[in-house]
Amino acid sequence: MAVLPIIVAPDSRLKVKCASVGRVDDAARRLMDDMLETMYAAPGIGLAAPQVGVRTRVIVLDVAREGEERRPLRLADPEIVWASDDDMSYEEGCLSLPQHYAEVIRPRSVTVRFRDYDNTVRELTADGLLSTCLQHEIDHLDGILFVDRISALKRNMILRKLLKSKKAKTLETA
Ligand code: NI
């Protein structure tokens, strides 16, 4: 397993629509494992393949609290097949938008169909944090960041700050 570099916004590689996995083979399993290791190292509770520069529909999550046993989830070709009518608001963050958070409104519960580590098609119904996290990661696969779901004013403020700190970093290493 390997810890991969995480792409920070704004970056065109975070705005792509990713391709289906189709069948979960050894290469897809290796990607899932590397992504989990990267996510735990960050640390974070979810990661999508485009965040490590891979244009494929794979996400990993673990919403276990600190001190609880790990509950890693590895999903290929995740698809929301049902969403509740009632919404919830959650303060979201993202490893590609470090140190920025915003309230995002999404359906409270969802059912997601996906292929698991063994290429078996499964369905998972979630609410609360796991539901939010699943929707956030699936958005990444279509090039959508959580800031795309908040006001343009707040989005532009966050992206401007990220761009500024990126430029500062480039100058430091130049
Ligand atoms: Ni994210």
PDB file of C-alpha atoms and ligand atoms in Angstrom:
ATOM      1  CA  MET A   1       0.000   0.000   0.000  1.00  0.00           C
ATOM      2  CA  ALA A   2       1.066   3.563  -0.572  1.00  0.00           C
ATOM      3  CA  VAL A   3       0.142   7.047   0.567  1.00  0.00           C
ATOM      4  CA  LEU A   4      -0.667   9.111  -2.534  1.00  0.00           C
ATOM      5  CA  PRO A   5      -0.442  12.905  -2.917  1.00  0.00           C
ATOM      6  CA  ILE A   6      -3.844  14.617  -2.596  1.00  0.00           C
ATOM      7  CA  ILE A   7      -4.749  17.263  -5.194  1.00  0.00           C
ATOM      8  CA  VAL A   8      -5.809  20.601  -3.711  1.00  0.00           C
ATOM      9  CA  ALA A   9      -8.409  22.868  -5.363  1.00  0.00           C
ATOM     10  CA  PRO A  10      -8.604  24.818  -7.543  1.00  0.00           C
ATOM     11  CA  ASP A  11      -7.358  22.167 -10.005  1.00  0.00           C
ATOM     12  CA  SER A  12      -8.893  21.016 -13.290  1.00  0.00           C
ATOM     13  CA  ARG A  13      -8.280  17.352 -12.319  1.00  0.00           C
ATOM     14  CA  LEU A  14     -10.959  17.747  -9.630  1.00  0.00           C
ATOM     15  CA  LYS A  15     -13.518  18.860 -12.220  1.00  0.00           C
ATOM     16  CA  VAL A  16     -13.600  15.735 -14.416  1.00  0.00           C
ATOM     17  CA  LYS A  17     -16.324  13.138 -14.857  1.00  0.00           C
ATOM     18  CA  CYS A  18     -14.777   9.778 -13.967  1.00  0.00           C
ATOM     19  CA  ALA A  19     -15.095   6.532 -15.938  1.00  0.00           C
ATOM     20  CA  SER A  20     -16.818   3.390 -14.641  1.00  0.00           C
ATOM     21  CA  VAL A  21     -14.713   0.636 -13.100  1.00  0.00           C
ATOM     22  CA  GLY A  22     -16.869  -2.151 -14.549  1.00  0.00           C
ATOM     23  CA  ARG A  23     -15.224  -5.112 -12.862  1.00  0.00           C
ATOM     24  CA  VAL A  24     -13.286  -4.808  -9.603  1.00  0.00           C
ATOM     25  CA  ASP A  25      -9.949  -6.476 -10.419  1.00  0.00           C
ATOM     26  CA  ASP A  26      -6.566  -6.470  -8.649  1.00  0.00           C
ATOM     27  CA  ALA A  27      -5.694  -3.009  -9.990  1.00  0.00           C
ATOM     28  CA  ALA A  28      -8.973  -1.568  -8.642  1.00  0.00           C
ATOM     29  CA  ARG A  29      -8.389  -3.304  -5.290  1.00  0.00           C
ATOM     30  CA  ARG A  30      -4.876  -1.850  -5.085  1.00  0.00           C
ATOM     31  CA  LEU A  31      -6.281   1.615  -5.803  1.00  0.00           C
ATOM     32  CA  MET A  32      -8.900   1.149  -3.052  1.00  0.00           C
ATOM     33  CA  ASP A  33      -6.236   0.079  -0.552  1.00  0.00           C
ATOM     34  CA  ASP A  34      -3.887   2.947  -1.462  1.00  0.00           C
ATOM     35  CA  MET A  35      -6.754   5.421  -1.201  1.00  0.00           C
ATOM     36  CA  LEU A  36      -7.721   4.123   2.247  1.00  0.00           C
ATOM     37  CA  GLU A  37      -4.141   4.416   3.463  1.00  0.00           C
ATOM     38  CA  THR A  38      -3.975   7.952   2.038  1.00  0.00           C
ATOM     39  CA  MET A  39      -7.272   8.865   3.714  1.00  0.00           C
ATOM     40  CA  TYR A  40      -6.229   7.516   7.128  1.00  0.00           C
ATOM     41  CA  ALA A  41      -2.847   9.265   6.873  1.00  0.00           C
ATOM     42  CA  ALA A  42      -4.427  12.652   6.021  1.00  0.00           C
ATOM     43  CA  PRO A  43      -6.522  12.042   8.242  1.00  0.00           C
ATOM     44  CA  GLY A  44      -9.964  12.158   6.679  1.00  0.00           C
ATOM     45  CA  ILE A  45     -13.257  10.245   6.603  1.00  0.00           C
ATOM     46  CA  GLY A  46     -13.674   9.966   2.823  1.00  0.00           C
ATOM     47  CA  LEU A  47     -11.666  10.110  -0.387  1.00  0.00           C
ATOM     48  CA  ALA A  48     -12.530   9.862  -4.087  1.00  0.00           C
ATOM     49  CA  ALA A  49     -10.182   8.661  -6.850  1.00  0.00           C
ATOM     50  CA  PRO A  50      -9.951  12.019  -8.703  1.00  0.00           C
ATOM     51  CA  GLN A  51      -8.493  13.539  -5.524  1.00  0.00           C
ATOM     52  CA  VAL A  52      -5.419  11.358  -6.101  1.00  0.00           C
ATOM     53  CA  GLY A  53      -5.455  12.029  -9.847  1.00  0.00           C
ATOM     54  CA  VAL A  54      -7.219   8.832 -10.965  1.00  0.00           C
ATOM     55  CA  ARG A  55     -10.230   9.308 -13.255  1.00  0.00           C
ATOM     56  CA  THR A  56     -12.166   6.267 -12.146  1.00  0.00           C
ATOM     57  CA  ARG A  57     -15.339   5.799 -10.090  1.00  0.00           C
ATOM     58  CA  VAL A  58     -13.877   4.602  -6.782  1.00  0.00           C
ATOM     59  CA  ILE A  59     -14.487   6.046  -3.304  1.00  0.00           C
ATOM     60  CA  VAL A  60     -13.398   4.991   0.169  1.00  0.00           C
ATOM     61  CA  LEU A  61     -14.860   6.028   3.526  1.00  0.00           C
ATOM     62  CA  ASP A  62     -14.629   5.393   7.235  1.00  0.00           C
ATOM     63  CA  VAL A  63     -16.857   7.431   9.534  1.00  0.00           C
ATOM     64  CA  ALA A  64     -15.895   5.571  12.742  1.00  0.00           C
ATOM     65  CA  ARG A  65     -15.121   7.978  15.567  1.00  0.00           C
ATOM     66  CA  GLU A  66     -11.689   8.311  17.097  1.00  0.00           C
ATOM     67  CA  GLY A  67     -11.106   5.410  19.480  1.00  0.00           C
ATOM     68  CA  GLU A  68     -13.682   3.208  17.719  1.00  0.00           C
ATOM     69  CA  GLU A  69     -12.675   0.244  15.620  1.00  0.00           C
ATOM     70  CA  ARG A  70     -12.048   1.100  11.957  1.00  0.00           C
ATOM     71  CA  ARG A  71     -14.948   0.504   9.563  1.00  0.00           C
ATOM     72  CA  PRO A  72     -13.412   0.935   6.094  1.00  0.00           C
ATOM     73  CA  LEU A  73     -15.751   1.055   3.099  1.00  0.00           C
ATOM     74  CA  ARG A  74     -14.484   0.550  -0.460  1.00  0.00           C
ATOM     75  CA  LEU A  75     -16.973   1.314  -3.227  1.00  0.00           C
ATOM     76  CA  ALA A  76     -16.625   1.022  -7.005  1.00  0.00           C
ATOM     77  CA  ASP A  77     -19.193   2.557  -9.383  1.00  0.00           C
ATOM     78  CA  PRO A  78     -21.351   3.894  -6.515  1.00  0.00           C
ATOM     79  CA  GLU A  79     -24.748   5.123  -7.615  1.00  0.00           C
ATOM     80  CA  ILE A  80     -27.504   6.758  -5.565  1.00  0.00           C
ATOM     81  CA  VAL A  81     -30.639   4.701  -6.283  1.00  0.00           C
ATOM     82  CA  TRP A  82     -32.856   6.347  -3.643  1.00  0.00           C
ATOM     83  CA  ALA A  83     -32.784   9.599  -1.685  1.00  0.00           C
ATOM     84  CA  SER A  84     -35.120  10.742   1.079  1.00  0.00           C
ATOM     85  CA  ASP A  85     -37.381  13.767   0.573  1.00  0.00           C
ATOM     86  CA  ASP A  86     -36.229  15.364   3.805  1.00  0.00           C
ATOM     87  CA  ASP A  87     -32.891  17.142   3.910  1.00  0.00           C
ATOM     88  CA  MET A  88     -30.212  17.745   6.495  1.00  0.00           C
ATOM     89  CA  SER A  89     -27.499  20.350   6.812  1.00  0.00           C
ATOM     90  CA  TYR A  90     -23.973  19.337   7.762  1.00  0.00           C
ATOM     91  CA  GLU A  91     -20.749  21.319   8.047  1.00  0.00           C
ATOM     92  CA  GLU A  92     -18.596  19.674   5.379  1.00  0.00           C
ATOM     93  CA  GLY A  93     -14.891  19.741   4.769  1.00  0.00           C
ATOM     94  CA  CYS A  94     -12.742  18.117   2.107  1.00  0.00           C
ATOM     95  CA  LEU A  95      -9.125  16.963   1.886  1.00  0.00           C
ATOM     96  CA  SER A  96      -8.904  18.879  -1.415  1.00  0.00           C
ATOM     97  CA  LEU A  97     -10.098  22.095   0.277  1.00  0.00           C
ATOM     98  CA  PRO A  98      -7.989  21.963   3.438  1.00  0.00           C
ATOM     99  CA  GLN A  99      -9.062  24.113   6.390  1.00  0.00           C
ATOM    100  CA  HIS A 100     -12.312  25.260   4.773  1.00  0.00           C
ATOM    101  CA  TYR A 101     -15.765  24.231   5.947  1.00  0.00           C
ATOM    102  CA  ALA A 102     -19.324  25.134   5.015  1.00  0.00           C
ATOM    103  CA  GLU A 103     -22.861  24.012   5.748  1.00  0.00           C
ATOM    104  CA  VAL A 104     -24.195  21.918   2.857  1.00  0.00           C
ATOM    105  CA  ILE A 105     -27.818  20.781   2.515  1.00  0.00           C
ATOM    106  CA  ARG A 106     -28.346  17.251   1.154  1.00  0.00           C
ATOM    107  CA  PRO A 107     -30.967  14.476   1.439  1.00  0.00           C
ATOM    108  CA  ARG A 108     -30.942  13.030   4.958  1.00  0.00           C
ATOM    109  CA  SER A 109     -30.854   9.374   3.803  1.00  0.00           C
ATOM    110  CA  VAL A 110     -29.706   7.638   0.639  1.00  0.00           C
ATOM    111  CA  THR A 111     -29.420   4.140  -0.759  1.00  0.00           C
ATOM    112  CA  VAL A 112     -26.256   3.539  -2.770  1.00  0.00           C
ATOM    113  CA  ARG A 113     -25.679   0.614  -5.141  1.00  0.00           C
ATOM    114  CA  PHE A 114     -22.026  -0.288  -5.741  1.00  0.00           C
ATOM    115  CA  ARG A 115     -19.497  -3.035  -6.398  1.00  0.00           C
ATOM    116  CA  ASP A 116     -17.509  -4.089  -3.356  1.00  0.00           C
ATOM    117  CA  TYR A 117     -13.908  -5.284  -2.961  1.00  0.00           C
ATOM    118  CA  ASP A 118     -14.917  -8.741  -4.256  1.00  0.00           C
ATOM    119  CA  ASN A 119     -16.837  -7.325  -7.256  1.00  0.00           C
ATOM    120  CA  THR A 120     -20.175  -8.203  -5.659  1.00  0.00           C
ATOM    121  CA  VAL A 121     -23.037  -5.756  -6.292  1.00  0.00           C
ATOM    122  CA  ARG A 122     -24.380  -4.485  -2.976  1.00  0.00           C
ATOM    123  CA  GLU A 123     -26.711  -1.819  -1.642  1.00  0.00           C
ATOM    124  CA  LEU A 124     -26.152   0.334   1.400  1.00  0.00           C
ATOM    125  CA  THR A 125     -28.733   2.597   3.026  1.00  0.00           C
ATOM    126  CA  ALA A 126     -27.300   5.324   5.233  1.00  0.00           C
ATOM    127  CA  ASP A 127     -28.369   8.410   7.114  1.00  0.00           C
ATOM    128  CA  GLY A 128     -26.580  11.102   9.102  1.00  0.00           C
ATOM    129  CA  LEU A 129     -22.841  11.505   8.638  1.00  0.00           C
ATOM    130  CA  LEU A 130     -22.401   8.412   6.448  1.00  0.00           C
ATOM    131  CA  SER A 131     -25.165   9.609   4.106  1.00  0.00           C
ATOM    132  CA  THR A 132     -23.548  13.053   3.798  1.00  0.00           C
ATOM    133  CA  CYS A 133     -20.125  11.525   3.271  1.00  0.00           C
ATOM    134  CA  LEU A 134     -21.359   9.096   0.572  1.00  0.00           C
ATOM    135  CA  GLN A 135     -23.043  11.931  -1.339  1.00  0.00           C
ATOM    136  CA  HIS A 136     -19.972  14.166  -1.000  1.00  0.00           C
ATOM    137  CA  GLU A 137     -17.631  11.447  -2.359  1.00  0.00           C
ATOM    138  CA  ILE A 138     -19.968  10.433  -5.191  1.00  0.00           C
ATOM    139  CA  ASP A 139     -20.141  14.124  -6.200  1.00  0.00           C
ATOM    140  CA  HIS A 140     -16.346  14.076  -6.624  1.00  0.00           C
ATOM    141  CA  LEU A 141     -16.733  11.394  -9.336  1.00  0.00           C
ATOM    142  CA  ASP A 142     -18.722  13.904 -11.399  1.00  0.00           C
ATOM    143  CA  GLY A 143     -16.309  16.765 -10.761  1.00  0.00           C
ATOM    144  CA  ILE A 144     -18.517  18.365  -8.101  1.00  0.00           C
ATOM    145  CA  LEU A 145     -16.966  19.796  -4.925  1.00  0.00           C
ATOM    146  CA  PHE A 146     -18.940  20.717  -1.797  1.00  0.00           C
ATOM    147  CA  VAL A 147     -18.275  24.393  -2.570  1.00  0.00           C
ATOM    148  CA  ASP A 148     -20.292  23.924  -5.778  1.00  0.00           C
ATOM    149  CA  ARG A 149     -23.326  23.378  -3.526  1.00  0.00           C
ATOM    150  CA  ILE A 150     -23.023  26.609  -1.521  1.00  0.00           C
ATOM    151  CA  SER A 151     -23.458  30.283  -2.452  1.00  0.00           C
ATOM    152  CA  ALA A 152     -21.191  31.670  -5.197  1.00  0.00           C
ATOM    153  CA  LEU A 153     -20.024  34.332  -2.767  1.00  0.00           C
ATOM    154  CA  LYS A 154     -18.770  31.826  -0.206  1.00  0.00           C
ATOM    155  CA  ARG A 155     -17.399  29.492  -2.918  1.00  0.00           C
ATOM    156  CA  ASN A 156     -15.323  32.217  -4.559  1.00  0.00           C
ATOM    157  CA  MET A 157     -14.004  33.352  -1.199  1.00  0.00           C
ATOM    158  CA  ILE A 158     -12.782  29.821  -0.355  1.00  0.00           C
ATOM    159  CA  LEU A 159     -11.293  29.171  -3.815  1.00  0.00           C
ATOM    160  CA  ARG A 160      -9.506  32.545  -3.816  1.00  0.00           C
ATOM    161  CA  LYS A 161      -7.929  31.762  -0.439  1.00  0.00           C
ATOM    162  CA  LEU A 162      -6.820  28.295  -1.619  1.00  0.00           C
ATOM    163  CA  LEU A 163      -5.309  29.754  -4.794  1.00  0.00           C
ATOM    164  CA  LYS A 164      -3.468  32.349  -2.755  1.00  0.00           C
ATOM    165  CA  SER A 165      -1.941  29.763  -0.394  1.00  0.00           C
ATOM    166  CA  LYS A 166      -0.989  27.589  -3.393  1.00  0.00           C
ATOM    167  CA  LYS A 167       0.848  30.515  -4.978  1.00  0.00           C
ATOM    168  CA  ALA A 168       2.596  31.257  -1.692  1.00  0.00           C
ATOM    169  CA  LYS A 169       3.737  27.615  -1.521  1.00  0.00           C
ATOM    170  CA  THR A 170       5.043  27.717  -5.112  1.00  0.00           C
ATOM    171  CA  LEU A 171       7.092  30.812  -4.257  1.00  0.00           C
ATOM    172  CA  GLU A 172       8.508  29.125  -1.159  1.00  0.00           C
ATOM    173  CA  THR A 173       9.756  26.135  -3.147  1.00  0.00           C
ATOM    174  CA  ALA A 174      10.907  28.140  -6.198  1.00  0.00           C
TER     175      ALA A 174
HETATM  176 NI    NI B   1     -14.054  15.843  -0.661  1.00  0.00          NI
END
